[in-house]
CSV table of C-alpha atoms in Angstrom, one decimal:
chain,number,residue,atom,x,y,z
Q,231,UNK,CA,-30.8,7.8,212.0
Q,232,UNK,CA,-33.4,9.6,214.3
Q,233,UNK,CA,-35.4,10.9,211.4
Q,234,UNK,CA,-35.3,7.2,209.8
Q,235,UNK,CA,-36.8,5.9,213.4
Q,236,UNK,CA,-39.5,8.6,213.5
Q,237,UNK,CA,-40.7,7.9,209.8
Q,238,UNK,CA,-40.6,3.9,210.3
Q,239,UNK,CA,-42.8,4.6,213.7
Q,240,UNK,CA,-46.0,5.2,211.8
Q,241,UNK,CA,-47.7,2.1,210.1
Q,242,UNK,CA,-49.2,4.0,207.5
Q,243,UNK,CA,-45.7,5.2,206.4
Q,244,UNK,CA,-44.2,1.5,206.9
Q,245,UNK,CA,-47.3,0.4,204.7
Q,246,UNK,CA,-46.2,2.9,202.0
Q,247,UNK,CA,-42.7,1.5,202.2
Q,248,UNK,CA,-44.0,-2.0,201.7
Q,249,UNK,CA,-46.0,-0.8,198.5
Q,250,UNK,CA,-43.2,0.5,196.9
Q,251,UNK,CA,-40.8,-2.3,197.6
Q,252,UNK,CA,-43.6,-4.4,196.0
Q,253,UNK,CA,-44.1,-2.2,193.0
Q,254,UNK,CA,-41.4,0.4,192.8
Q,255,UNK,CA,-41.9,3.7,190.9
Q,256,UNK,CA,-45.5,4.7,191.9
Q,257,UNK,CA,-47.2,8.1,191.5
Q,258,UNK,CA,-48.8,10.0,194.4
Q,259,UNK,CA,-52.2,9.0,193.0
Q,260,UNK,CA,-51.3,5.5,192.9
Q,261,UNK,CA,-49.9,5.5,196.5
Q,262,UNK,CA,-53.0,7.5,198.1
Q,263,UNK,CA,-55.3,4.8,196.5
Q,264,UNK,CA,-53.5,2.0,198.1
Q,265,UNK,CA,-53.6,3.5,201.6
Q,266,UNK,CA,-57.2,5.0,201.1
Q,267,UNK,CA,-56.4,8.5,202.0
Q,268,UNK,CA,-56.3,11.9,200.6
Q,269,UNK,CA,-53.5,13.0,198.3
Q,270,UNK,CA,-52.7,15.8,200.7
Q,271,UNK,CA,-52.4,13.3,203.6
Q,272,UNK,CA,-50.3,11.0,201.4
Q,273,UNK,CA,-48.1,13.8,200.4
Q,274,UNK,CA,-47.5,14.7,204.4
Q,275,UNK,CA,-46.3,11.0,204.9
Q,276,UNK,CA,-44.0,10.8,201.6
Q,277,UNK,CA,-42.6,14.0,202.7
Q,278,UNK,CA,-41.3,12.7,206.1
Q,279,UNK,CA,-40.2,9.3,204.3
Q,280,UNK,CA,-38.2,11.6,201.6
Q,281,UNK,CA,-36.7,13.7,204.5
Q,282,UNK,CA,-35.5,10.6,205.9
Q,283,UNK,CA,-34.1,9.5,202.7
Q,284,UNK,CA,-36.3,6.5,202.7
Q,285,UNK,CA,-37.9,7.4,199.6
Q,286,UNK,CA,-36.6,9.3,196.4
Q,287,UNK,CA,-38.3,10.9,193.8
Q,288,UNK,CA,-37.8,11.1,189.9
Q,289,UNK,CA,-39.8,13.3,187.4
Q,290,UNK,CA,-41.0,11.7,184.5
Q,291,UNK,CA,-42.9,14.4,182.4
Q,292,UNK,CA,-45.8,15.9,184.5
Q,293,UNK,CA,-45.8,12.6,186.9
Q,294,UNK,CA,-43.4,12.3,189.9
Q,295,UNK,CA,-42.4,8.9,190.7
Q,296,UNK,CA,-41.7,7.6,193.9
Q,297,UNK,CA,-38.9,4.7,194.8
Q,298,UNK,CA,-37.8,3.2,197.8
Q,299,UNK,CA,-34.4,4.1,198.9
Q,300,UNK,CA,-32.9,0.9,200.8
Q,301,UNK,CA,-29.6,2.6,202.0
Q,302,UNK,CA,-30.9,3.8,205.4
Q,303,UNK,CA,-32.7,0.5,206.1
Q,304,UNK,CA,-29.3,-1.2,205.3
Q,305,UNK,CA,-27.4,1.1,207.9
Q,306,UNK,CA,-30.1,-0.1,210.4
Q,307,UNK,CA,-29.5,-3.6,209.6
Q,308,UNK,CA,-25.6,-3.3,210.0
Q,309,UNK,CA,-25.5,-1.7,213.0
Q,310,UNK,CA,-28.6,-3.1,214.8
Q,311,UNK,CA,-29.6,-6.6,213.4
Q,312,UNK,CA,-26.5,-8.3,211.8
Q,313,UNK,CA,-24.4,-8.5,215.1
Q,314,UNK,CA,-27.4,-10.3,216.6
Q,315,UNK,CA,-28.7,-12.4,213.9
Q,316,UNK,CA,-28.1,-16.2,213.8
Q,317,UNK,CA,-27.0,-17.6,210.5
Q,318,UNK,CA,-30.3,-20.0,210.5
Q,319,UNK,CA,-32.6,-17.0,210.7
Q,320,UNK,CA,-30.7,-15.7,207.2
Q,321,UNK,CA,-30.9,-19.1,205.9
Q,322,UNK,CA,-34.7,-19.2,206.4
Q,323,UNK,CA,-35.3,-15.8,205.1
Q,324,UNK,CA,-33.6,-16.6,202.0
Q,325,UNK,CA,-35.9,-19.7,201.5
Q,326,UNK,CA,-38.8,-17.6,202.2
Q,327,UNK,CA,-37.9,-15.0,199.6
Q,328,UNK,CA,-37.4,-17.7,197.0
Q,329,UNK,CA,-40.7,-19.4,197.7
Q,330,UNK,CA,-42.3,-16.2,197.3
Q,331,UNK,CA,-40.5,-15.2,194.1
Q,332,UNK,CA,-41.4,-18.7,192.7
Q,333,UNK,CA,-44.9,-17.8,193.6
Q,334,UNK,CA,-44.9,-14.6,191.7
Q,335,UNK,CA,-46.9,-14.8,188.5
Q,336,UNK,CA,-46.6,-10.8,187.7
Q,337,UNK,CA,-43.2,-10.4,186.5
Q,338,UNK,CA,-41.7,-7.0,186.1
Q,339,UNK,CA,-38.3,-5.6,185.1
Q,340,UNK,CA,-36.5,-4.6,188.1
Q,341,UNK,CA,-35.4,-1.1,188.8
Q,342,UNK,CA,-32.6,0.0,191.1
Q,343,UNK,CA,-32.5,3.8,192.7
Q,344,UNK,CA,-29.7,5.2,194.5
Q,345,UNK,CA,-29.5,8.8,196.0
Q,346,UNK,CA,-26.5,10.5,197.4
Q,347,UNK,CA,-25.7,14.2,198.4
Q,348,UNK,CA,-22.3,15.9,197.1
Q,349,UNK,CA,-20.9,19.2,198.4
Q,350,UNK,CA,-20.4,20.5,194.8
Q,351,UNK,CA,-22.4,22.2,192.1
Q,352,UNK,CA,-24.5,21.0,189.4
Q,353,UNK,CA,-22.1,21.7,186.6
Q,354,UNK,CA,-19.2,20.1,188.4
Q,355,UNK,CA,-21.2,16.9,188.9
Q,356,UNK,CA,-22.1,16.9,185.1
Q,357,UNK,CA,-18.5,17.3,184.1
Q,358,UNK,CA,-17.5,14.4,186.3
Q,359,UNK,CA,-19.9,12.2,184.8
Q,360,UNK,CA,-19.2,12.8,181.2
Q,361,UNK,CA,-15.4,13.8,181.4
Q,362,UNK,CA,-13.4,10.8,180.1
Q,363,UNK,CA,-10.4,11.6,182.3
Q,364,UNK,CA,-12.5,12.2,185.5
Q,365,UNK,CA,-14.5,8.9,184.9
Q,366,UNK,CA,-11.1,7.2,184.4
Q,367,UNK,CA,-10.0,8.5,187.7
Q,368,UNK,CA,-13.0,7.4,189.9
Q,369,UNK,CA,-14.7,4.7,187.9
Q,370,UNK,CA,-11.8,2.7,186.6
Q,371,UNK,CA,-13.2,2.9,183.0
Q,372,UNK,CA,-13.5,6.4,180.9
Q,373,UNK,CA,-16.9,7.2,179.4
Q,374,UNK,CA,-16.2,8.3,176.0
Q,375,UNK,CA,-19.1,10.2,174.0
Q,376,UNK,CA,-19.9,13.7,172.6
Q,377,UNK,CA,-22.9,13.3,174.9
Q,378,UNK,CA,-25.4,14.7,172.3
Q,379,UNK,CA,-28.8,13.2,172.1
Q,380,UNK,CA,-28.9,10.3,169.8
Q,381,UNK,CA,-25.0,9.5,170.0
Q,382,UNK,CA,-23.4,6.3,171.0
Q,383,UNK,CA,-21.3,6.4,174.2
Q,384,UNK,CA,-18.6,3.7,175.4
Q,385,UNK,CA,-17.6,2.6,179.1
Q,386,UNK,CA,-14.0,2.0,177.9
Q,387,UNK,CA,-11.1,0.3,179.8
Q,388,UNK,CA,-8.2,2.5,180.8
Q,389,UNK,CA,-5.6,-0.3,180.3
Q,390,UNK,CA,-4.7,1.0,176.9
Q,391,UNK,CA,-6.8,-1.8,175.1
Q,392,UNK,CA,-9.4,0.3,173.9
Q,393,UNK,CA,-12.1,-2.3,175.2
Q,394,UNK,CA,-15.6,-0.9,175.9
Q,395,UNK,CA,-17.1,-3.1,178.7
Q,396,UNK,CA,-20.7,-1.3,178.1
Q,397,UNK,CA,-22.1,0.4,175.3
Q,398,UNK,CA,-25.2,2.4,174.6
Q,399,UNK,CA,-26.8,5.4,173.3
Q,400,UNK,CA,-27.7,8.9,174.8
Q,401,UNK,CA,-31.3,9.1,175.1
Q,402,UNK,CA,-31.7,12.5,176.6
Q,403,UNK,CA,-29.0,15.1,177.5
Q,404,UNK,CA,-29.8,18.2,179.4
Q,405,UNK,CA,-26.8,19.7,180.9
Q,406,UNK,CA,-26.2,20.1,183.8
Q,407,UNK,CA,-29.3,18.6,185.4
Q,408,UNK,CA,-30.1,15.3,183.4
Q,409,UNK,CA,-28.6,12.6,181.5
Q,410,UNK,CA,-30.2,9.5,180.1
Q,411,UNK,CA,-28.3,6.6,178.6
Q,412,UNK,CA,-28.9,3.1,177.5
Q,413,UNK,CA,-26.5,0.4,178.8
Q,414,UNK,CA,-25.8,-3.1,176.9
Q,415,UNK,CA,-22.9,-5.0,176.2
Q,416,UNK,CA,-20.9,-5.2,172.8
Q,417,UNK,CA,-23.0,-7.3,170.4
Q,418,UNK,CA,-20.0,-9.8,170.3
Q,419,UNK,CA,-20.7,-10.5,174.0
Q,420,UNK,CA,-22.3,-13.9,174.9
Q,421,UNK,CA,-23.9,-12.3,177.8
Q,422,UNK,CA,-25.5,-9.5,175.8
Q,423,UNK,CA,-29.2,-9.4,177.1
Q,424,UNK,CA,-32.2,-8.9,174.2
Q,425,UNK,CA,-32.8,-5.5,175.6
Q,426,UNK,CA,-30.5,-2.7,177.0
Q,427,UNK,CA,-31.1,-1.2,180.5
Q,428,UNK,CA,-31.3,2.4,180.8
Q,429,UNK,CA,-29.6,4.7,183.3
Q,430,UNK,CA,-31.0,8.2,184.3
Q,431,UNK,CA,-28.6,10.8,186.3
Q,432,UNK,CA,-30.8,13.6,187.8
Q,433,UNK,CA,-28.6,16.3,189.2
Q,434,UNK,CA,-30.4,19.0,191.4
Q,435,UNK,CA,-29.3,21.8,193.6
Q,436,UNK,CA,-30.1,21.0,197.0
Q,437,UNK,CA,-29.4,23.9,199.3
Q,438,UNK,CA,-25.7,24.7,199.0
Q,439,UNK,CA,-25.1,21.2,197.9
Q,440,UNK,CA,-26.2,18.5,195.0
Q,441,UNK,CA,-28.7,15.8,195.1
Q,442,UNK,CA,-27.6,13.2,192.6
Q,443,UNK,CA,-30.3,10.3,192.0
Q,444,UNK,CA,-29.1,7.5,189.7
Q,445,UNK,CA,-32.0,5.2,188.4
Q,446,UNK,CA,-31.2,1.9,186.5
Q,447,UNK,CA,-34.3,0.7,185.0
Q,448,UNK,CA,-35.0,-2.4,182.5
Q,449,UNK,CA,-32.7,-4.9,184.3
Q,450,UNK,CA,-32.7,-8.3,183.1
Q,451,UNK,CA,-33.2,-10.1,186.7
Q,452,UNK,CA,-33.2,-9.5,190.4
Q,453,UNK,CA,-29.6,-11.1,190.3
Q,454,UNK,CA,-28.6,-7.9,187.9
Q,455,UNK,CA,-30.5,-5.5,190.1
Q,456,UNK,CA,-28.3,-7.1,193.3
Q,457,UNK,CA,-25.3,-6.7,191.3
Q,458,UNK,CA,-25.7,-3.0,190.3
Q,459,UNK,CA,-27.1,-2.6,193.9
Q,460,UNK,CA,-23.3,-3.2,195.0
Q,461,UNK,CA,-21.7,-1.4,192.1
Q,462,UNK,CA,-23.4,2.1,192.1
Q,463,UNK,CA,-22.6,2.9,195.8
Q,464,UNK,CA,-19.0,2.2,195.2
Q,465,UNK,CA,-18.7,4.2,192.2
Q,466,UNK,CA,-20.8,7.2,193.4
Q,467,UNK,CA,-18.9,7.1,196.6
Q,468,UNK,CA,-15.5,7.6,194.6
Q,469,UNK,CA,-17.2,10.2,192.7
Q,470,UNK,CA,-18.3,12.1,195.8
Q,471,UNK,CA,-14.8,11.8,197.2
Q,472,UNK,CA,-13.2,13.1,194.2
Q,473,UNK,CA,-15.5,16.0,194.2
Q,474,UNK,CA,-15.3,16.8,197.7
Q,475,UNK,CA,-11.5,16.2,198.4
Q,476,UNK,CA,-9.8,16.5,195.1
Q,477,UNK,CA,-8.9,12.5,195.2
Q,478,UNK,CA,-10.8,9.4,194.6
Q,479,UNK,CA,-10.9,7.2,197.8
Q,480,UNK,CA,-7.3,5.3,198.3
Q,481,UNK,CA,-8.9,2.1,197.3
Q,482,UNK,CA,-11.4,1.2,194.5
Q,483,UNK,CA,-14.0,0.1,196.8
Q,484,UNK,CA,-15.2,-2.9,194.3
Q,485,UNK,CA,-11.7,-4.1,194.7
Q,486,UNK,CA,-11.6,-4.3,198.4
Q,487,UNK,CA,-11.6,-8.0,199.6
Q,488,UNK,CA,-15.0,-8.9,200.9
Q,489,UNK,CA,-16.8,-5.9,199.4
């Protein structure tokens, strides 16, 4: 937490976070231009933000894209703000956000990024993401595919019904470091969006542990981004528990009342 407060103490770094909040997934050059500083200076500020886990990065070809990671800010809110907050302030904040959203003319597809660190190996994390039995153990659904580029995959219920709640294609498969899949509803579903979203799993050795970055792109709306924003942390916490202790959490996080 000390690293987070140190990173937030500088107005330039706070401004960089504001820019990523407004337009997530920017390159170093784009951010340096927004703060009117050299790329070297911007790199130093972004390095401190990344070290505090406030910013995560994803490689796209030769570019390195920067994303705001809201988890540390949420922890600060829970510990230092929520217990002092008046409900009327929350209502006013919600009204302000709705008004600002209504005034926004430039609409972009929302993106959600989540970073977690796991005491494991890249090979074991890859296996946990692609093995049907393991995904059934910590996710409540079995991920079914041969995981070859161009193949289909299914997020299938474990109740024996054979029903797949999510289907898609494998866009990229580079074990044990990178997996990209599309996510969509079965075509018969009335909720099926016109375009599927896309999920990227980046698995990187990080010292003696593994850094797992999940990027969920092309989401249909801010509501869907909020939904996946509560779903991914629960699933990945269960995955982390399974790999580090040998067992998933005693309760599925998404089934806990009030979660």
